[in-house]
Structure formats: C-alpha cells, structure tokens
PDB file of C-alpha atoms in Angstrom:
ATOM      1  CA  UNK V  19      11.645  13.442 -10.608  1.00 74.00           C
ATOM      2  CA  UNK V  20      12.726  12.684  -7.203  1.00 80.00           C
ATOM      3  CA  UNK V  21       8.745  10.519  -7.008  1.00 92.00           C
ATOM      4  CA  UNK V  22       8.082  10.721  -2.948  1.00 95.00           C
ATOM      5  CA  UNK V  23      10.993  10.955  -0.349  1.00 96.00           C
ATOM      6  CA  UNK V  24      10.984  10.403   3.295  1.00 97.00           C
ATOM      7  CA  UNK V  25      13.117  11.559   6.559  1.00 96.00           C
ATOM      8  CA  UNK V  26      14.507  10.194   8.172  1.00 96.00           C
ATOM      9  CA  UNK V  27      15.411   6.446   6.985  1.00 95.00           C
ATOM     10  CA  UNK V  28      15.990   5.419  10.625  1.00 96.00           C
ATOM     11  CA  UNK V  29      14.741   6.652  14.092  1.00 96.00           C
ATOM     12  CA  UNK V  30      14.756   5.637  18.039  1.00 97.00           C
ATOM     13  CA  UNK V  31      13.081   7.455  20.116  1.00 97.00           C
ATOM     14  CA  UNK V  32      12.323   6.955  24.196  1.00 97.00           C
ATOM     15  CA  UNK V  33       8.624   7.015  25.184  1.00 97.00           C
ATOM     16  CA  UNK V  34       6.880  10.478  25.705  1.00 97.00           C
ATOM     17  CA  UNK V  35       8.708  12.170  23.091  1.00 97.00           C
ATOM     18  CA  UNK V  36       7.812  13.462  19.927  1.00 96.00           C
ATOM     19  CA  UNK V  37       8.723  14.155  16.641  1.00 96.00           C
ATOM     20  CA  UNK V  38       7.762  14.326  12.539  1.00 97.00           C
ATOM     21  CA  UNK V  39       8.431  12.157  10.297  1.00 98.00           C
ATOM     22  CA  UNK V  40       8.657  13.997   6.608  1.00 98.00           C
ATOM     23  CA  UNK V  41       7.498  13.186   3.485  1.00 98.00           C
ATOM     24  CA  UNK V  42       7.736  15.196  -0.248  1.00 97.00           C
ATOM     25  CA  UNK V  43       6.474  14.638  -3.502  1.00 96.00           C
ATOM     26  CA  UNK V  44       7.842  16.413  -6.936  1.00 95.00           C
ATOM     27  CA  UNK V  45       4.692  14.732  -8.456  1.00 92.00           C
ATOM     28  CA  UNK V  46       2.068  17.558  -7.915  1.00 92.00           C
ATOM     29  CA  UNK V  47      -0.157  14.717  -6.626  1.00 91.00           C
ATOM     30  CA  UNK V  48      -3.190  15.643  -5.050  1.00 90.00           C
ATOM     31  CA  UNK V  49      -3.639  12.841  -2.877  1.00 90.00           C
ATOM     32  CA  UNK V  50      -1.229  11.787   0.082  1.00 93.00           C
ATOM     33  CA  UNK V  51      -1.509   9.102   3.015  1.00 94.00           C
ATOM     34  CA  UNK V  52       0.386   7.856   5.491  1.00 96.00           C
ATOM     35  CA  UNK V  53       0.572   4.177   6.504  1.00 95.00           C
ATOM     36  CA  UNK V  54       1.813   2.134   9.155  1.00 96.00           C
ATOM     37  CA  UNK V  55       2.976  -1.387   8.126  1.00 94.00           C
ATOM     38  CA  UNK V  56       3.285  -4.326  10.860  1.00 93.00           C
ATOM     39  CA  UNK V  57       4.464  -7.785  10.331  1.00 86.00           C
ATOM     40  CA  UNK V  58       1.447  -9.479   9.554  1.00 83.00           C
ATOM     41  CA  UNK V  59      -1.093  -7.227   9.243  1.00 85.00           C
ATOM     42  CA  UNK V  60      -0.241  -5.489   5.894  1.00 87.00           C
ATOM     43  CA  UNK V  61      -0.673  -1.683   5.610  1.00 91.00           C
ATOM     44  CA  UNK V  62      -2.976   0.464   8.086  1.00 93.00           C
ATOM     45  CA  UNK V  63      -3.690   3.837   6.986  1.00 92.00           C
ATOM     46  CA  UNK V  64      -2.939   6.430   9.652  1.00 96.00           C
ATOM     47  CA  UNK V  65      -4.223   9.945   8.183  1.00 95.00           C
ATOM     48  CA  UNK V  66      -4.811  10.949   4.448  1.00 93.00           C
ATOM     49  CA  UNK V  67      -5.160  13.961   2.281  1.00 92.00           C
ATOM     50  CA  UNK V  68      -7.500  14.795  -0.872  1.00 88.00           C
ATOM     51  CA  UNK V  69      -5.655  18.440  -0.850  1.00 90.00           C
ATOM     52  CA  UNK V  70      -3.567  21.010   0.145  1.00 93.00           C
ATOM     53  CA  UNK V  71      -5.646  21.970   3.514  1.00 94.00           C
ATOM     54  CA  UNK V  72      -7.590  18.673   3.436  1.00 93.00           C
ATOM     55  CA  UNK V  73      -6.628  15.807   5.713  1.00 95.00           C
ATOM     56  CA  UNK V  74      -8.798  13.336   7.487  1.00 93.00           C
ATOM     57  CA  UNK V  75      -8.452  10.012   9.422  1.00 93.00           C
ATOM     58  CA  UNK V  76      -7.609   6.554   8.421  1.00 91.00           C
ATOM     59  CA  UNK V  77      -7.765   3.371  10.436  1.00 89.00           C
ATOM     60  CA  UNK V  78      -5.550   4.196  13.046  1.00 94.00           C
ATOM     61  CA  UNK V  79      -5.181   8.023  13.452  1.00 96.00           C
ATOM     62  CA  UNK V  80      -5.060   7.406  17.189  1.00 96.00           C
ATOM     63  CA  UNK V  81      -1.930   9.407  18.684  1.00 96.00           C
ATOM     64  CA  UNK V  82      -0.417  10.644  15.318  1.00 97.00           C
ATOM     65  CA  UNK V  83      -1.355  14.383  13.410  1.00 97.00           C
ATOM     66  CA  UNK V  84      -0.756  15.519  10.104  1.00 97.00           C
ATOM     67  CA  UNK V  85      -1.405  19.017   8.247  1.00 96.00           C
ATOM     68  CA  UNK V  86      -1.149  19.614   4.417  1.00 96.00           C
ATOM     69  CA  UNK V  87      -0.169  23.082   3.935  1.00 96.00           C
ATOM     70  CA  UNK V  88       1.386  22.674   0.486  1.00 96.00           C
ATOM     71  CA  UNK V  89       0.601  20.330  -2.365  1.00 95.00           C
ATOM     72  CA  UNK V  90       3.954  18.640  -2.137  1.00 96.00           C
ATOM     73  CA  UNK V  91       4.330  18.125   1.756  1.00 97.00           C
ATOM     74  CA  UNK V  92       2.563  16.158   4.095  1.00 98.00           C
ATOM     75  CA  UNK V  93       4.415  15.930   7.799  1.00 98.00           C
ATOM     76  CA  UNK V  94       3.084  13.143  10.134  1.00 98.00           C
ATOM     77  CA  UNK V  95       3.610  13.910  13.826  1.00 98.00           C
ATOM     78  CA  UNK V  96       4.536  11.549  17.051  1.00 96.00           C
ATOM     79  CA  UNK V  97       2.719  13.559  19.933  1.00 92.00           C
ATOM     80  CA  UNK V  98       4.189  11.379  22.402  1.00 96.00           C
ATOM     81  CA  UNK V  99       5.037   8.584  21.482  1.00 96.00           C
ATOM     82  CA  UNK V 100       4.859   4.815  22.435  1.00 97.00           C
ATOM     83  CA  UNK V 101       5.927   1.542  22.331  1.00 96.00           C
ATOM     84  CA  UNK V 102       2.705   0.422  20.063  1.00 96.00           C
ATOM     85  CA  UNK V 103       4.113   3.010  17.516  1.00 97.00           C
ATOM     86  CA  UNK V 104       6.950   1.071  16.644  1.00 97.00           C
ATOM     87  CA  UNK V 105       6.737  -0.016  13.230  1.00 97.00           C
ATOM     88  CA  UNK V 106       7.986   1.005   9.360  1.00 95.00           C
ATOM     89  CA  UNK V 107       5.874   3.780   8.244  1.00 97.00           C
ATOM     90  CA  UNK V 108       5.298   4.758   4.567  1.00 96.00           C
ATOM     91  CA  UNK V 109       3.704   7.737   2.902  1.00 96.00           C
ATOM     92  CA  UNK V 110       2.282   7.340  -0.400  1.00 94.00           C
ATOM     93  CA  UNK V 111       0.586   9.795  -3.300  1.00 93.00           C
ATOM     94  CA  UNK V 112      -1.614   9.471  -5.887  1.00 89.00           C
ATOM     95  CA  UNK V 113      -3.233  11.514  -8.776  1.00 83.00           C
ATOM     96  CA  UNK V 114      -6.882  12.086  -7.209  1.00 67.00           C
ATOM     97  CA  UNK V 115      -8.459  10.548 -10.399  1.00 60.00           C
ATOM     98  CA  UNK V 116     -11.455   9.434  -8.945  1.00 50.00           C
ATOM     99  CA  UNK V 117      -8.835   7.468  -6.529  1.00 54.00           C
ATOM    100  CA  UNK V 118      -7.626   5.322  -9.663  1.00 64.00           C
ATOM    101  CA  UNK V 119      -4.454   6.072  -9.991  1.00 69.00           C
ATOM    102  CA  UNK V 120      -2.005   3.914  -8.399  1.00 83.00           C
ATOM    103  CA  UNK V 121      -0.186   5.026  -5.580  1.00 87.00           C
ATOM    104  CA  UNK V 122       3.705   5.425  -5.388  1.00 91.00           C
ATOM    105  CA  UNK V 123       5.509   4.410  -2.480  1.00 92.00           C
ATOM    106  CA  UNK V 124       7.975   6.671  -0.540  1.00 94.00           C
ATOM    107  CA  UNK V 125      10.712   3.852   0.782  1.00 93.00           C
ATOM    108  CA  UNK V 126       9.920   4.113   4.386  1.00 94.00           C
ATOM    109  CA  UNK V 127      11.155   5.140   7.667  1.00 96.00           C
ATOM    110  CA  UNK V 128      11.679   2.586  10.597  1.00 96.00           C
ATOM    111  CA  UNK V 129      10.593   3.657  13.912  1.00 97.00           C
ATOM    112  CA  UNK V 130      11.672   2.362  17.190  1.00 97.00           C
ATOM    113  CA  UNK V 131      10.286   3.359  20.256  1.00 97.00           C
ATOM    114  CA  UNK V 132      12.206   1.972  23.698  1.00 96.00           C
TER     115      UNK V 132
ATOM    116  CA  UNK R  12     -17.363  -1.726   4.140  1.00 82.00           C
ATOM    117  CA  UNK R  13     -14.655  -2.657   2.316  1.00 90.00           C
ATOM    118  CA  UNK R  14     -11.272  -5.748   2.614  1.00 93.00           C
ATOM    119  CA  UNK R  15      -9.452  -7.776   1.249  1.00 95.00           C
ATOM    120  CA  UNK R  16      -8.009 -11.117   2.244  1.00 96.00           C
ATOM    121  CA  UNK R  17      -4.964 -13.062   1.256  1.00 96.00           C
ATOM    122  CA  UNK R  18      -5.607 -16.548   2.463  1.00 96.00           C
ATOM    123  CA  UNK R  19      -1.974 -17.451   1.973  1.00 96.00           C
ATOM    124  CA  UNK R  20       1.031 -16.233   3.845  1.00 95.00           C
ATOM    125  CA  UNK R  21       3.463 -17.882   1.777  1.00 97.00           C
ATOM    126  CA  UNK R  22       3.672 -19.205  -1.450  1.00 98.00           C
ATOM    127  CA  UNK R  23       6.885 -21.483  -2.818  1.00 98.00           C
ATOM    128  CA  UNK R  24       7.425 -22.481  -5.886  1.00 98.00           C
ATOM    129  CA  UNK R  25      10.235 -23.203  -8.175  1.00 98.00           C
ATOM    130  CA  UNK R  26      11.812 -21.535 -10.666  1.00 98.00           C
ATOM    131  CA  UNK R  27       9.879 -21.601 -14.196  1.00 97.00           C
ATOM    132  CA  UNK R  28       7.234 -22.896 -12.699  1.00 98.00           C
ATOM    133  CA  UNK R  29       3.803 -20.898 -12.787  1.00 97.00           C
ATOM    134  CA  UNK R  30       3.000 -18.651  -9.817  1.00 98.00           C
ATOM    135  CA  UNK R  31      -0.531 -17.894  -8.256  1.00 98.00           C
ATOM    136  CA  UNK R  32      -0.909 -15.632  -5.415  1.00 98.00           C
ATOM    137  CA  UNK R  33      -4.617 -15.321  -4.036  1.00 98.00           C
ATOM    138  CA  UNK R  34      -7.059 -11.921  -3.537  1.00 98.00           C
ATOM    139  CA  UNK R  35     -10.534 -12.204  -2.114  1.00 98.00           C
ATOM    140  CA  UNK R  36     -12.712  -8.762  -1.423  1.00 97.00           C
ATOM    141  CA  UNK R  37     -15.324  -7.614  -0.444  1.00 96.00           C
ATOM    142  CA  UNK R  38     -17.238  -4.479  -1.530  1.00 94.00           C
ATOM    143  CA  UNK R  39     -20.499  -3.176  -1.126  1.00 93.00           C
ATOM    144  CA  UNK R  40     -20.461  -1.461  -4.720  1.00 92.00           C
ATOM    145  CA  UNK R  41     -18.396  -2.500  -7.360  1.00 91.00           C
ATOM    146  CA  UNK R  42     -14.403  -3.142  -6.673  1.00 93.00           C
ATOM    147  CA  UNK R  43     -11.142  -1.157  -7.381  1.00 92.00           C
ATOM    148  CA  UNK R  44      -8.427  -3.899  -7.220  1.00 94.00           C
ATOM    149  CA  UNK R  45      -4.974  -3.285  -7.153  1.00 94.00           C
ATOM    150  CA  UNK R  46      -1.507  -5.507  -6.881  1.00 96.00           C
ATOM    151  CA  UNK R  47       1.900  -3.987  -5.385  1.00 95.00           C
ATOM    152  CA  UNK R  48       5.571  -5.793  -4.727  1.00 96.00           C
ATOM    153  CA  UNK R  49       7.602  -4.815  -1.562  1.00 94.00           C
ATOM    154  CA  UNK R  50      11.416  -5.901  -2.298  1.00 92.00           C
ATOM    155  CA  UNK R  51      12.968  -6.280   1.011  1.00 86.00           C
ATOM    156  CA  UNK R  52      13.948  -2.828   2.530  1.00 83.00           C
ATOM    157  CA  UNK R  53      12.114  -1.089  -0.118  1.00 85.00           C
ATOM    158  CA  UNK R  54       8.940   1.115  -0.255  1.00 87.00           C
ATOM    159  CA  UNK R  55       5.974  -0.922  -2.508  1.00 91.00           C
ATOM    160  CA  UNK R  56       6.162  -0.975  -5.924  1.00 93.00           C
ATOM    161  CA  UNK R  57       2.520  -1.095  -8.670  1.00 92.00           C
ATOM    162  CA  UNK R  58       1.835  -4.208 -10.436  1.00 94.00           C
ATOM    163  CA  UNK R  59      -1.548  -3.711 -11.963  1.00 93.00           C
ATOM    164  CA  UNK R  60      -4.676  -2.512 -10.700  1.00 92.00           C
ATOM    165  CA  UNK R  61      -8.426  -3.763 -12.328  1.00 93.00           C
ATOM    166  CA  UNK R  62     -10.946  -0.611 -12.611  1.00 89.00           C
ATOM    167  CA  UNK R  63     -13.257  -2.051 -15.371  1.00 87.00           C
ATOM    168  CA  UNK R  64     -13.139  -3.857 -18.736  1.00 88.00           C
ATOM    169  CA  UNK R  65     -11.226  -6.978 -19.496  1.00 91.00           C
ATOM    170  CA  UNK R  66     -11.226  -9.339 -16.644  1.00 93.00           C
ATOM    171  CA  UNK R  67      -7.686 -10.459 -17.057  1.00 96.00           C
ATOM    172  CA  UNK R  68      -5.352  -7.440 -16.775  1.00 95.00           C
ATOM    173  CA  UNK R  69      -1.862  -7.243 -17.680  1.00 95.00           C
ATOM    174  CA  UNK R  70       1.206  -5.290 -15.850  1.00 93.00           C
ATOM    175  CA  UNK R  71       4.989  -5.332 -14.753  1.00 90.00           C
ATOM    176  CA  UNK R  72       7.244  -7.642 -14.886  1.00 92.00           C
ATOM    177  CA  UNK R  73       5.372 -10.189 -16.819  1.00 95.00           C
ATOM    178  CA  UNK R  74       2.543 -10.307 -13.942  1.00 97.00           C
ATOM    179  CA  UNK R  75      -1.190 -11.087 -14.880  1.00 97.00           C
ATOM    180  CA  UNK R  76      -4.244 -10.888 -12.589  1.00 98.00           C
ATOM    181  CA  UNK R  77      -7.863 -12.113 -13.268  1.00 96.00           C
ATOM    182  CA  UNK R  78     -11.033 -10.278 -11.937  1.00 97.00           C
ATOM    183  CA  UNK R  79     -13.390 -12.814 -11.290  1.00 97.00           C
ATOM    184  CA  UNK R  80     -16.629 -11.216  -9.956  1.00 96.00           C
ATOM    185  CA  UNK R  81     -18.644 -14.143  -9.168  1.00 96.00           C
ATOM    186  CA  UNK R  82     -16.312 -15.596  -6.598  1.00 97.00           C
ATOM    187  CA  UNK R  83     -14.913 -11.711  -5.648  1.00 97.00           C
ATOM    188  CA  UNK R  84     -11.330 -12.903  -6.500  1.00 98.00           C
ATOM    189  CA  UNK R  85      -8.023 -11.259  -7.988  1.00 98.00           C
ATOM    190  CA  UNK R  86      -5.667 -13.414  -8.064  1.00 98.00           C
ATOM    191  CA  UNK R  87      -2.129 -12.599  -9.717  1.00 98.00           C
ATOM    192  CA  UNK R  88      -0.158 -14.695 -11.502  1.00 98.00           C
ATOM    193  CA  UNK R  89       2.968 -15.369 -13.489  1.00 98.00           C
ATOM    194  CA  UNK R  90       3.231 -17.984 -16.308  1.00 96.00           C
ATOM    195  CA  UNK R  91       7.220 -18.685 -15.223  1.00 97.00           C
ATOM    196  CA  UNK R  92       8.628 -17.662 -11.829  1.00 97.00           C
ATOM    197  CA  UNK R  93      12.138 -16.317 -11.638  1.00 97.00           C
ATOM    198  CA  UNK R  94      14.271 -16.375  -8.376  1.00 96.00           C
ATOM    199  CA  UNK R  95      14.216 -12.387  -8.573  1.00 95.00           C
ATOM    200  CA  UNK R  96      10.190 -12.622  -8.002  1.00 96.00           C
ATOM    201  CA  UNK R  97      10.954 -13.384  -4.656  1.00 96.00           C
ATOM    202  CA  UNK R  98       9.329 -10.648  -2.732  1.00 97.00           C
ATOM    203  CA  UNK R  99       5.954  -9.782  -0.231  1.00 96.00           C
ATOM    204  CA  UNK R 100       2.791  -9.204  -2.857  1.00 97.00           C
ATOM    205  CA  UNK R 101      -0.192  -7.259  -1.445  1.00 96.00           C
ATOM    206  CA  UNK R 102      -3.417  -7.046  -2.645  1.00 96.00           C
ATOM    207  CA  UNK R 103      -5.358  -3.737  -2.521  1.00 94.00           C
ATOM    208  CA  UNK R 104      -9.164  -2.913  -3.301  1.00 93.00           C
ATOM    209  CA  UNK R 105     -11.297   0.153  -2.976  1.00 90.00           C
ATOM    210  CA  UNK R 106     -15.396   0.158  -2.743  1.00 89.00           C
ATOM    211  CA  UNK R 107     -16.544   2.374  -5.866  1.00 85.00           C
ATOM    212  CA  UNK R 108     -19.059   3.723  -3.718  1.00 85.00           C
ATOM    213  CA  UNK R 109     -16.653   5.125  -1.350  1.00 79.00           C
ATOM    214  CA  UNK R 110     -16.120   8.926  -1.438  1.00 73.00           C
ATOM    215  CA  UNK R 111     -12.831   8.787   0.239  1.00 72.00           C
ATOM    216  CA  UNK R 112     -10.110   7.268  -2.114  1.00 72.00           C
ATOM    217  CA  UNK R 113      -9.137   4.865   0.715  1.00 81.00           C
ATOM    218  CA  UNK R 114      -7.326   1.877   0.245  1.00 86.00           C
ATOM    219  CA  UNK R 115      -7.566  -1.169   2.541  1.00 90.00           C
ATOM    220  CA  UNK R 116      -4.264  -3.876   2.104  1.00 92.00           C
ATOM    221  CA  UNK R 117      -4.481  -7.602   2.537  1.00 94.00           C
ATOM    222  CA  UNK R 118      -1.721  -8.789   5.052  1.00 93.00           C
ATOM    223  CA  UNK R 119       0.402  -9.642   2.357  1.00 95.00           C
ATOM    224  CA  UNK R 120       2.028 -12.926   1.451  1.00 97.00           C
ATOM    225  CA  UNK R 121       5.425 -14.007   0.760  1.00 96.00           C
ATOM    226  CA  UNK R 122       6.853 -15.276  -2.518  1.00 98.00           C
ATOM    227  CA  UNK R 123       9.700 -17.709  -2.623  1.00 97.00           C
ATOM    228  CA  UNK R 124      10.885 -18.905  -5.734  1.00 97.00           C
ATOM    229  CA  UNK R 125      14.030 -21.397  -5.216  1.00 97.00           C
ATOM    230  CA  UNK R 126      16.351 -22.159  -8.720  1.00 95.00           C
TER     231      UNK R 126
END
C-alpha cells in the first residue's frame, strides 16, 4: 500500500492564481481532511469528508474547495490564491469508526504564494 | 466546543533521561485523545490515542501517555529519551459528543534530546 500520497511536494504560485493540490489513498478510508499547518499554531482543518459525495467545512474553509467524487481522491482547490495561503498543507484519512481510528498522514505539500 | 493546549513549546532533555510532554483539553462530553510525531520534512506519524479503558495507554516507539480525567490531562511520556526522539509532538482530542469526526491539534511542541 502506497497509505496517502500528495502532489505536488513543492509549489509557488503568484497571487490571483489558482490551482489543486492532490491527494490519494489505496486505504479505502472513508474519511479524508485537509489541513493547513503554520508555525505555531499546529494543524487547522480546512475542509473534510465522511464519504464519497460528502464534504463539509473545517476551521478555515475560507478561499479553498474540495469535492469527493471517489472514495480514494479528495482534490483541494486554490480559487485565487493569496499570500495568507502560504503554508505546508497535509491531507489525512481515517477509517470512519466512529472517528477512532487514527489518522495517517500524507507527507505534505509546501505552498508559497509571492 | 472542543481544544487542546500544549503549555510547552519546547521541551530539552538529555539523553536517557525521562521525557514528559504536556496535553490539557477540554470537552464538553467525554474526550478522544490522541498523540502524533512530525520528523522534520515529514507528514505526522500515530503514537497512541486514549478512547476508553486503562488510563495509561501504551504505543510506538516505547511512548506512554496517561489519561487523567480529573485534571483533563494527557500527557506522553518516555521512561529514556534517545537523540532520535527529537521531533515536534502534537496532541489531538475529539468531543465524544461531536457528530463530525473532527480533530482539533494543540500547537505542538518541540522535543530536543542532546547525547
């Protein structure tokens, strides 16, 4: 099992643009999530996922989308982005269990915005 | 409403010497607690989580934490440090009376364990 991948590893990007930032798990997890993690603050969750065609908000959903169209997928979008967005983002997934399981740890993607 | 706090954002100690690294929640229910590891450049890794049962729970790496309910604590800790402990520890908890399998993250503190 590859456990939960991300692309890319590394990203710039200029203000106003957008992009996705992927994420796959070979886990047949139910539950997915997104996080942004700034020095200091610890993890934020961005968006989340309970299910293929399931996805709500998190802490700080605020300029960021996500869809769930497979069990194994779970895109996060840059509309346009920003300066603020700058940070390492992680996606993460989880056997639903009643939310006990633990939750494995893609190994990031660093995002610069100029 | 659920947190977490880690009063401490670094923690040296040397090597053999016993670790601590402290959790404080707060819940409205009862708490889901869970540890994780973040090696530098790396995603985080599970330690141990506390769902019910035995207050002091065993996981990785020779890592123990202890659920103490009366002062809403979950501390971790390690009887003998090793250099290669070095790392950022976060503590996680989730309300049981929460329908949404959310997790909220302490800030995280750092480990430094000299030889």
């Amino acid at each position: 099992n590859a456990g939960v991948t991300q692309t890319p590893k590394f990203q710039v990007l200029k203000t106003g643009q957008s992009m996705t930032l992927q994420c796959a798990q070979d886990m047949n997890h139910e539950y997915m999530s997104w996080y942004r993690q700034d020095p200091g603050m610890g993890l934020r969750l961005i968006h989340y996922s309970v299910g293929a065609g399931i996805t709500d908000q998190g802490e700080v959903p605020n300029g960021y989308n996500v869809s769930r169209s497979t069990t194994e997928d779970f895109p996060l979008r840059l509309l346009s982005a920003a300066p603020s967005q700058t940070s390492v983002y992680f996606c993460a997934s989880s056997t639903r269990g009643g939310g006990l399981g633990e939750q494995y740890f893609g190994p990031g993607t660093r995002l610069t915005v100029t | 409403a659920q947190s977490v706090a880690q009063p401490e954002d670094q923690v040296n100690v040397a090597e053999g010497n016993p670790l601590t690294v402290k959790c404080t929640y707060s819940v409205s229910g009862n708490p889901y607690l869970f540890w994780y590891v973040q090696y530098p450049n790396r995603g985080l890794q599970f330690l141990l989580k506390y769902i019910t049962g035995d207050n002091l729970v065993k996981g990785s790496y020779g890592f123990e934490a202890e659920f103490n309910k009366s002062q809403t604590s979950f501390h971790l800790k390690k009887p003998s440090a090793l250099v290669s402990d070095s790392a950022l520890y976060f503590c996680a908890v989730r309300d049981d009376r929460s329908n949404d399998y959310k997790l909220s993250f302490g800030a995280g503190t750092t480990v430094t364990v000299r030889a």
